[in-house]
CSV table of C-alpha atoms and ligand atoms in Angstrom, one decimal:
chain,number,residue,atom,x,y,z
A,1,MET,CA,22.0,-14.0,-10.8
A,2,GLU,CA,23.1,-10.4,-10.3
A,3,PRO,CA,20.4,-7.7,-9.7
A,4,LEU,CA,19.7,-5.5,-12.7
A,5,ARG,CA,20.7,-1.9,-11.8
A,6,PHE,CA,20.9,1.3,-13.8
A,7,ILE,CA,21.1,3.9,-11.1
A,8,ALA,CA,23.9,3.7,-8.5
A,9,GLU,CA,23.4,4.6,-4.9
A,10,ASP,CA,25.1,8.0,-5.4
A,11,GLY,CA,22.8,8.8,-8.3
A,12,GLY,CA,25.2,7.9,-11.0
A,13,VAL,CA,23.4,6.8,-14.1
A,14,SER,CA,24.4,3.9,-16.4
A,15,ASP,CA,24.9,4.6,-20.2
A,16,ALA,CA,22.5,1.7,-20.7
A,17,LEU,CA,19.6,3.5,-19.0
A,18,PRO,CA,16.5,2.3,-20.9
A,19,LEU,CA,14.3,5.2,-19.8
A,20,THR,CA,14.0,8.7,-21.1
A,21,PRO,CA,14.6,11.6,-18.7
A,22,ASP,CA,10.9,12.5,-18.9
A,23,GLU,CA,10.0,8.9,-17.8
A,24,LEU,CA,12.4,9.3,-14.9
A,25,VAL,CA,10.8,12.5,-13.9
A,26,ARG,CA,7.4,10.8,-14.1
A,27,GLY,CA,8.8,8.0,-11.9
A,28,TYR,CA,10.2,10.4,-9.4
A,29,ARG,CA,7.0,12.3,-9.0
A,30,ALA,CA,5.2,9.0,-8.4
A,31,VAL,CA,7.6,7.7,-5.8
A,32,PHE,CA,7.6,11.1,-4.1
A,33,ARG,CA,3.8,11.1,-3.8
A,34,ALA,CA,3.9,7.5,-2.6
A,35,ARG,CA,6.5,8.4,0.1
A,36,LEU,CA,4.6,11.4,1.3
A,37,PHE,CA,1.4,9.4,1.6
A,38,ASP,CA,3.3,6.8,3.7
A,39,GLU,CA,5.0,9.2,6.0
A,40,ARG,CA,1.8,11.1,6.6
A,41,ALA,CA,-0.3,8.0,7.0
A,42,MET,CA,2.1,6.9,9.9
A,43,THR,CA,1.6,10.3,11.5
A,44,LEU,CA,-2.2,10.0,11.2
A,45,GLN,CA,-1.9,6.5,12.8
A,46,ARG,CA,0.1,7.9,15.7
A,47,GLN,CA,-2.6,10.6,16.1
A,48,GLY,CA,-5.2,7.9,16.4
A,49,ARG,CA,-6.7,8.9,13.1
A,50,LEU,CA,-5.9,5.6,11.2
A,51,GLY,CA,-6.1,2.0,12.3
A,52,VAL,CA,-3.2,-0.5,12.1
A,53,TYR,CA,-1.1,0.6,9.1
A,54,PRO,CA,1.6,-1.3,7.2
A,55,PRO,CA,4.2,1.3,6.0
A,56,TYR,CA,6.2,0.7,2.9
A,57,ARG,CA,9.0,3.3,3.4
A,58,GLY,CA,12.1,2.1,1.5
A,59,GLN,CA,10.0,-0.1,-0.9
A,60,GLU,CA,8.5,2.8,-3.0
A,61,ALA,CA,10.6,2.1,-6.1
A,62,ALA,CA,10.0,-1.6,-5.9
A,63,GLN,CA,6.2,-1.1,-6.1
A,64,VAL,CA,5.8,2.1,-8.0
A,65,GLY,CA,8.3,1.2,-10.7
A,66,ALA,CA,6.4,-2.0,-11.4
A,67,VAL,CA,3.0,-0.2,-11.6
A,68,LEU,CA,4.3,2.4,-14.0
A,69,ALA,CA,4.7,-0.4,-16.5
A,70,LEU,CA,0.9,-1.0,-16.6
A,71,ARG,CA,-1.8,0.5,-18.7
A,72,PRO,CA,-4.9,1.7,-16.9
A,73,SER,CA,-6.7,-1.4,-18.3
A,74,ASP,CA,-4.3,-3.7,-16.5
A,75,TRP,CA,-5.1,-5.1,-13.1
A,76,LEU,CA,-3.2,-4.6,-9.9
A,77,VAL,CA,-3.6,-7.3,-7.2
A,78,PRO,CA,-1.8,-5.9,-4.2
A,79,SER,CA,-0.9,-7.1,-0.7
A,80,TYR,CA,-1.3,-5.0,2.4
A,81,ARG,CA,2.2,-3.5,1.7
A,82,GLU,CA,1.3,-2.0,-1.6
A,83,THR,CA,-0.8,1.1,-0.8
A,84,GLY,CA,1.7,3.2,-2.8
A,85,ALA,CA,1.3,1.0,-5.9
A,86,ALA,CA,-2.5,1.2,-5.6
A,87,ILE,CA,-2.4,5.0,-5.4
A,88,ILE,CA,-0.1,5.3,-8.4
A,89,HIS,CA,-2.5,3.0,-10.3
A,90,GLY,CA,-5.3,5.4,-9.5
A,91,LEU,CA,-6.7,4.7,-6.0
A,92,PRO,CA,-7.7,8.0,-4.6
A,93,MET,CA,-5.7,8.9,-1.5
A,94,SER,CA,-8.9,9.7,0.4
A,95,GLN,CA,-10.1,6.1,-0.2
A,96,ALA,CA,-6.7,4.7,0.9
A,97,ILE,CA,-7.1,6.6,4.1
A,98,LEU,CA,-10.7,5.3,4.6
A,99,TYR,CA,-9.4,1.7,3.9
A,100,TRP,CA,-6.8,2.0,6.7
A,101,ARG,CA,-9.4,3.5,9.0
A,102,ALA,CA,-11.3,0.2,8.5
A,103,ASP,CA,-14.2,2.2,7.1
A,104,PRO,CA,-16.2,-0.2,4.9
A,105,ALA,CA,-16.5,2.6,2.3
A,106,GLY,CA,-12.8,2.3,2.0
A,107,TRP,CA,-13.0,-1.4,0.9
A,108,GLN,CA,-15.3,-0.6,-2.0
A,109,PHE,CA,-12.8,0.5,-4.6
A,110,PRO,CA,-14.3,2.5,-7.5
A,111,ASP,CA,-15.8,0.2,-10.2
A,112,ASP,CA,-13.8,1.6,-13.0
A,113,LEU,CA,-10.5,1.1,-11.1
A,114,ARG,CA,-8.6,-2.0,-11.8
A,115,VAL,CA,-7.2,-2.6,-8.4
A,116,LEU,CA,-8.4,-5.3,-6.1
A,117,PRO,CA,-8.6,-4.6,-2.3
A,118,PHE,CA,-5.4,-5.2,-0.3
A,119,TYR,CA,-4.9,-8.8,0.5
A,120,ILE,CA,-4.1,-9.6,4.2
A,121,PRO,CA,-3.9,-13.4,4.1
A,122,ILE,CA,-0.4,-14.0,2.8
A,123,ALA,CA,-0.1,-15.3,-0.8
A,124,THR,CA,-3.8,-15.7,-1.6
A,125,GLN,CA,-3.5,-12.7,-3.9
A,126,LEU,CA,-1.2,-14.6,-6.3
A,127,LEU,CA,-3.9,-17.2,-7.1
A,128,HIS,CA,-6.5,-14.4,-7.6
A,129,ALA,CA,-4.1,-12.5,-9.9
A,130,VAL,CA,-3.7,-15.7,-12.0
A,131,GLY,CA,-7.5,-16.0,-12.1
A,132,VAL,CA,-8.0,-12.4,-13.1
A,133,ALA,CA,-5.4,-12.7,-15.8
A,134,ALA,CA,-6.7,-16.0,-17.1
A,135,ALA,CA,-10.3,-14.5,-17.2
A,136,GLY,CA,-9.1,-11.7,-19.3
A,137,ARG,CA,-7.6,-14.0,-21.9
A,138,TYR,CA,-10.7,-16.1,-21.8
A,139,GLN,CA,-12.8,-13.0,-22.6
A,140,GLU,CA,-10.3,-12.0,-25.3
A,141,GLU,CA,-9.3,-8.9,-23.4
A,142,ASP,CA,-5.7,-7.9,-23.5
A,143,TRP,CA,-5.2,-7.0,-19.9
A,144,VAL,CA,-2.3,-8.2,-17.8
A,145,ALA,CA,-2.4,-8.7,-14.0
A,146,LEU,CA,0.4,-7.5,-11.8
A,147,THR,CA,0.7,-8.9,-8.3
A,148,PHE,CA,3.1,-8.5,-5.3
A,149,ILE,CA,4.2,-10.8,-2.5
A,150,GLY,CA,6.9,-10.7,0.2
A,151,ASP,CA,9.8,-13.0,0.7
A,152,GLY,CA,8.0,-14.7,3.6
A,153,GLY,CA,4.9,-15.2,1.4
A,154,SER,CA,7.0,-17.2,-1.0
A,155,SER,CA,7.1,-20.0,1.6
A,156,GLU,CA,3.3,-20.5,1.2
A,157,GLY,CA,1.9,-23.3,-0.9
A,158,ASP,CA,-0.3,-20.8,-2.7
A,159,PHE,CA,2.9,-19.3,-4.1
A,160,HIS,CA,3.8,-22.6,-5.7
A,161,GLU,CA,0.3,-23.3,-7.0
A,162,ALA,CA,-0.1,-19.9,-8.5
A,163,LEU,CA,3.3,-20.1,-10.3
A,164,ASN,CA,2.8,-23.6,-11.5
A,165,PHE,CA,-0.7,-22.9,-12.9
A,166,ALA,CA,0.3,-19.6,-14.5
A,167,ALA,CA,3.3,-21.3,-16.1
A,168,VAL,CA,1.5,-24.3,-17.5
A,169,TYR,CA,-1.3,-22.2,-19.0
A,170,ASP,CA,0.9,-19.2,-20.1
A,171,VAL,CA,-1.3,-16.9,-18.0
A,172,PRO,CA,-0.6,-13.2,-18.6
A,173,VAL,CA,0.5,-12.4,-15.0
A,174,VAL,CA,3.6,-10.7,-13.6
A,175,MET,CA,4.5,-11.6,-10.0
A,176,VAL,CA,6.9,-9.3,-8.1
A,177,VAL,CA,8.5,-10.6,-4.9
A,178,ALA,CA,9.3,-7.6,-2.8
A,179,ASN,CA,12.3,-9.2,-1.1
A,180,ASN,CA,12.7,-6.9,1.9
A,181,GLY,CA,14.8,-9.4,3.8
A,182,TRP,CA,12.2,-9.9,6.6
A,183,ALA,CA,8.9,-11.6,7.2
A,184,ILE,CA,8.1,-9.6,10.3
A,185,SER,CA,11.0,-10.7,12.6
A,186,VAL,CA,12.1,-13.7,10.5
A,187,PRO,CA,15.1,-13.0,8.2
A,188,THR,CA,15.2,-14.5,4.7
A,189,GLU,CA,18.0,-16.9,5.7
A,190,LYS,CA,15.9,-18.5,8.3
A,191,GLN,CA,13.1,-18.9,5.8
A,192,MET,CA,14.8,-20.5,2.8
A,193,LYS,CA,18.1,-22.2,1.9
A,194,ASN,CA,18.4,-20.5,-1.5
A,195,THR,CA,17.7,-16.8,-0.9
A,196,ARG,CA,17.7,-15.9,-4.6
A,197,ILE,CA,14.0,-16.3,-5.0
A,198,ALA,CA,14.0,-15.5,-8.8
A,199,GLU,CA,15.9,-18.7,-9.4
A,200,ARG,CA,12.8,-20.6,-8.5
A,201,ALA,CA,11.3,-19.5,-11.8
A,202,ALA,CA,13.5,-22.0,-13.7
A,203,GLY,CA,11.7,-24.8,-11.8
A,204,TYR,CA,8.4,-23.6,-13.4
A,205,GLY,CA,10.0,-23.1,-16.8
A,206,ILE,CA,9.3,-19.3,-16.8
A,207,PRO,CA,11.6,-16.3,-16.9
A,208,GLY,CA,13.0,-15.1,-13.5
A,209,VAL,CA,14.6,-11.7,-13.1
A,210,VAL,CA,16.3,-10.1,-10.1
A,211,VAL,CA,16.4,-6.4,-9.9
A,212,ASP,CA,17.7,-3.8,-7.5
A,213,GLY,CA,14.4,-2.9,-6.0
A,214,ASN,CA,15.6,0.5,-4.8
A,215,ASP,CA,16.4,1.5,-8.4
A,216,LEU,CA,13.1,2.6,-10.0
A,217,ALA,CA,14.6,2.4,-13.5
A,218,ALA,CA,15.6,-1.3,-13.1
A,219,VAL,CA,12.2,-2.2,-11.7
A,220,TRP,CA,10.2,-0.3,-14.3
A,221,HIS,CA,12.3,-1.7,-17.2
A,222,ALA,CA,12.1,-5.3,-16.0
A,223,THR,CA,8.4,-5.1,-15.4
A,224,ARG,CA,7.8,-3.4,-18.8
A,225,GLU,CA,9.5,-6.3,-20.5
A,226,ALA,CA,7.6,-8.8,-18.5
A,227,VAL,CA,4.2,-7.1,-19.1
A,228,ALA,CA,4.9,-6.9,-22.9
A,229,ARG,CA,5.8,-10.6,-22.9
A,230,ALA,CA,2.6,-11.5,-21.0
A,231,ARG,CA,0.4,-9.4,-23.2
A,232,GLY,CA,2.0,-11.0,-26.3
A,233,GLY,CA,1.1,-14.5,-25.1
A,234,GLY,CA,4.6,-15.3,-23.6
A,235,GLY,CA,3.2,-16.2,-20.2
A,236,PRO,CA,4.2,-15.2,-16.7
A,237,THR,CA,7.4,-13.7,-15.2
A,238,LEU,CA,8.7,-13.9,-11.7
A,239,ILE,CA,10.6,-10.7,-10.7
A,240,GLU,CA,12.5,-10.5,-7.4
A,241,ALA,CA,13.0,-6.9,-6.3
A,242,ILE,CA,15.7,-6.6,-3.6
A,243,THR,CA,14.7,-4.0,-1.2
A,244,TYR,CA,14.3,-3.2,2.5
A,245,ARG,CA,11.5,-2.2,4.8
A,246,MET,CA,12.9,0.9,6.5
A,247,GLY,CA,10.1,1.1,9.0
A,248,PRO,CA,8.2,-1.4,11.2
A,249,HIS,CA,6.2,-4.3,9.8
A,250,THR,CA,3.1,-2.5,10.8
A,251,SER,CA,2.4,0.5,13.1
A,252,SER,CA,2.1,-2.1,15.9
A,253,ASP,CA,5.7,-3.5,15.5
A,254,ASP,CA,9.0,-2.5,17.0
A,255,PRO,CA,11.8,-3.7,14.6
A,256,SER,CA,14.6,-2.6,17.0
A,257,ARG,CA,13.8,-5.8,18.9
A,258,TYR,CA,15.0,-8.0,16.0
A,259,ARG,CA,17.0,-5.9,13.5
A,260,SER,CA,20.3,-4.1,13.9
A,261,ALA,CA,20.7,-0.3,13.6
A,262,GLU,CA,23.7,-0.9,11.4
A,263,ASP,CA,21.5,-2.6,8.8
A,264,GLY,CA,19.2,0.4,8.9
A,265,LYS,CA,22.1,2.8,8.2
A,266,VAL,CA,23.3,0.7,5.2
A,267,TRP,CA,19.8,0.8,3.7
A,268,GLU,CA,19.3,4.5,4.5
A,269,ALA,CA,22.2,5.1,2.1
A,270,ARG,CA,20.3,3.2,-0.6
A,271,ASP,CA,17.1,5.2,-0.2
A,272,PRO,CA,15.2,4.8,-3.5
A,273,VAL,CA,13.6,8.2,-3.5
A,274,VAL,CA,16.8,10.1,-2.7
A,275,ARG,CA,18.7,8.0,-5.2
A,276,LEU,CA,16.2,8.9,-8.0
A,277,GLU,CA,16.3,12.6,-7.1
A,278,LEU,CA,20.1,12.5,-7.3
A,279,ALA,CA,20.0,10.8,-10.7
A,280,LEU,CA,17.6,13.4,-12.1
A,281,ARG,CA,19.9,16.1,-10.9
A,282,THR,CA,22.9,14.3,-12.5
A,283,LEU,CA,21.0,14.3,-15.7
A,284,ASP,CA,20.1,18.0,-15.3
A,285,ALA,CA,16.4,17.1,-15.3
A,286,TRP,CA,15.6,18.4,-11.8
A,287,ASP,CA,16.3,21.5,-9.7
A,288,ASP,CA,15.4,23.1,-6.4
A,289,ALA,CA,12.4,25.0,-7.9
A,290,ARG,CA,10.9,21.8,-9.3
A,291,GLN,CA,11.5,20.0,-6.0
A,292,GLU,CA,9.8,22.8,-4.0
A,293,ALA,CA,6.8,22.7,-6.4
A,294,LEU,CA,6.5,19.0,-6.0
A,295,VAL,CA,6.7,19.1,-2.2
A,296,SER,CA,3.8,21.7,-2.0
A,297,GLU,CA,1.7,19.9,-4.6
A,298,ALA,CA,2.1,16.5,-2.8
A,299,LYS,CA,1.4,18.0,0.6
A,300,ALA,CA,-1.7,19.8,-0.7
A,301,GLU,CA,-2.9,16.5,-2.4
A,302,PHE,CA,-2.6,14.7,0.9
A,303,GLU,CA,-4.3,17.4,3.0
A,304,ALA,CA,-7.2,17.5,0.5
A,305,ALA,CA,-7.5,13.7,0.8
A,306,VAL,CA,-7.6,13.8,4.6
A,307,ARG,CA,-10.3,16.5,4.5
A,308,GLU,CA,-12.3,14.3,2.1
A,309,ALA,CA,-11.9,11.2,4.2
A,310,ASP,CA,-12.8,13.2,7.4
A,311,ALA,CA,-16.0,14.4,5.7
A,312,ALA,CA,-17.1,10.8,4.8
A,313,PRO,CA,-20.4,9.8,6.5
A,314,GLU,CA,-20.1,7.7,9.7
A,315,PRO,CA,-19.8,4.1,8.6
A,316,ARG,CA,-22.9,1.9,9.4
A,317,PRO,CA,-22.5,-1.6,10.6
A,318,ARG,CA,-24.6,-3.1,7.8
A,319,GLN,CA,-21.9,-1.9,5.3
A,320,ILE,CA,-19.7,-4.7,6.5
A,321,VAL,CA,-21.7,-7.3,4.6
A,322,GLU,CA,-22.7,-5.1,1.6
A,323,HIS,CA,-20.8,-5.4,-1.6
A,324,VAL,CA,-19.2,-8.7,-0.7
A,325,PHE,CA,-21.3,-10.6,-3.2
A,326,GLU,CA,-22.8,-9.3,-6.4
A,327,VAL,CA,-26.1,-10.7,-5.1
A,328,MET,CA,-26.4,-11.1,-1.3
A,329,THR,CA,-26.5,-14.7,0.0
A,330,ASP,CA,-29.2,-15.6,2.5
A,331,ASP,CA,-26.6,-15.5,5.3
A,332,ALA,CA,-25.3,-12.1,4.2
A,333,ARG,CA,-28.9,-10.8,4.0
A,334,SER,CA,-29.9,-11.9,7.5
A,335,ALA,CA,-26.6,-10.4,8.9
A,336,TRP,CA,-27.4,-7.2,7.0
A,337,GLU,CA,-30.9,-7.1,8.4
A,338,ALA,CA,-29.7,-7.8,12.0
A,339,LEU,CA,-27.0,-5.1,11.7
A,340,GLU,CA,-29.5,-2.6,10.2
A,341,HIS,CA,-32.3,-3.2,12.8
A,342,GLY,CA,-30.5,-4.8,15.7
B,1,LIG,C1,-1.9,-16.9,5.6
B,1,LIG,C2,-1.3,-16.0,6.6
B,1,LIG,N1,-0.5,-16.5,7.5
B,1,LIG,C3,0.1,-15.6,8.4
B,1,LIG,C4,-0.2,-14.3,8.4
B,1,LIG,C5,0.4,-13.4,9.4
B,1,LIG,N2,1.4,-12.5,8.8
B,1,LIG,C6,1.1,-11.2,8.4
B,1,LIG,S1,2.4,-10.5,7.7
B,1,LIG,C7,3.4,-11.9,7.8
B,1,LIG,C8,4.8,-11.9,7.3
B,1,LIG,C9,4.8,-11.6,5.8
B,1,LIG,O1,6.2,-11.4,5.4
B,1,LIG,P1,6.5,-11.1,3.9
B,1,LIG,O2,5.7,-12.1,3.0
B,1,LIG,O3,8.0,-11.2,3.7
B,1,LIG,O4,5.9,-9.7,3.5
B,1,LIG,P2,6.2,-8.3,4.2
B,1,LIG,O5,5.3,-8.1,5.4
B,1,LIG,O6,7.7,-8.2,4.5
B,1,LIG,O7,5.9,-7.3,3.1
B,1,LIG,C10,2.7,-12.9,8.4
B,1,LIG,C11,3.3,-14.2,8.7
B,1,LIG,C12,-1.1,-13.8,7.4
B,1,LIG,N3,-1.5,-12.6,7.3
B,1,LIG,N4,-1.7,-14.7,6.5
């Protein structure tokens, strides 16, 4: 299986490009916002103004491209790596900041937003995405669920169970494996014999697609087809997006202890954001003035989000147990009372 690609590393665009220039501009604006958030979030973390943070630099196209294929009524079920995807599906940046500050107010995503909170236990999100998608069909809604997992997560039993169940019951779910080559310090080759993860789809009897995850057009196109198939009753798709985590696993990690600087340079040249900007310029759909306007717009958006997050009320301990269940259990209520009055 060769990865689907429409935009070359130097920004050259294939004649078969299935997106309009306007769509590419929309995509570029989205990956740019996602990158700016990620860079600034790392800075906040280093200033002690954010907790542990898992950056996604290098993976913007792999996550944003997929989310652009959704309608607002579709569900996003993200892992900790997909803050960018969540923002592009509508999570306010201020809320994302509160989340990574471990402020309980950050965990309570807006009721009208179809994004579940970030999943930290690896692979559990896949099962929940299948449940969300199956529930929609049961209720005769036409939503699709999109979920993400890493290459390492594909070694979990939950990965198999989610795929098998979704395949057998034609559940309208799209699963994207962001194959960034590393599960913290474990390279893909030490994790699996066949590193082409999309090939596993055949074992479940569902379509498997591999895309260049640093090409937003390829990711968007493949996901759009998968979402349409799912919505039309054609069941799940497994998409493998080949990409690279340019930064550390989290703000607490030092990747120079296990990865070579040469690898970093190779992937630097494949930067998904730079590549898309070059493509837009090749198509005469972008110029310096538009770039400058986007930079100031995105900076202003982030700065406003920080101000909003900073102005949030001090979290109260009792919030930890609020909003976990629709109706508090006895245990949760006694914990809530102890935290409130203790
Ligand atoms: C069930 C479970 N086991 C172990 C961990 C610890 N852990 C956190 S991230 C990680 C590696 C995940 O790698 P991958 O799935 O490739 O995703 P990436 O971090 O590269 O996005 C592990 C083992 C966890 N969070 N949950």
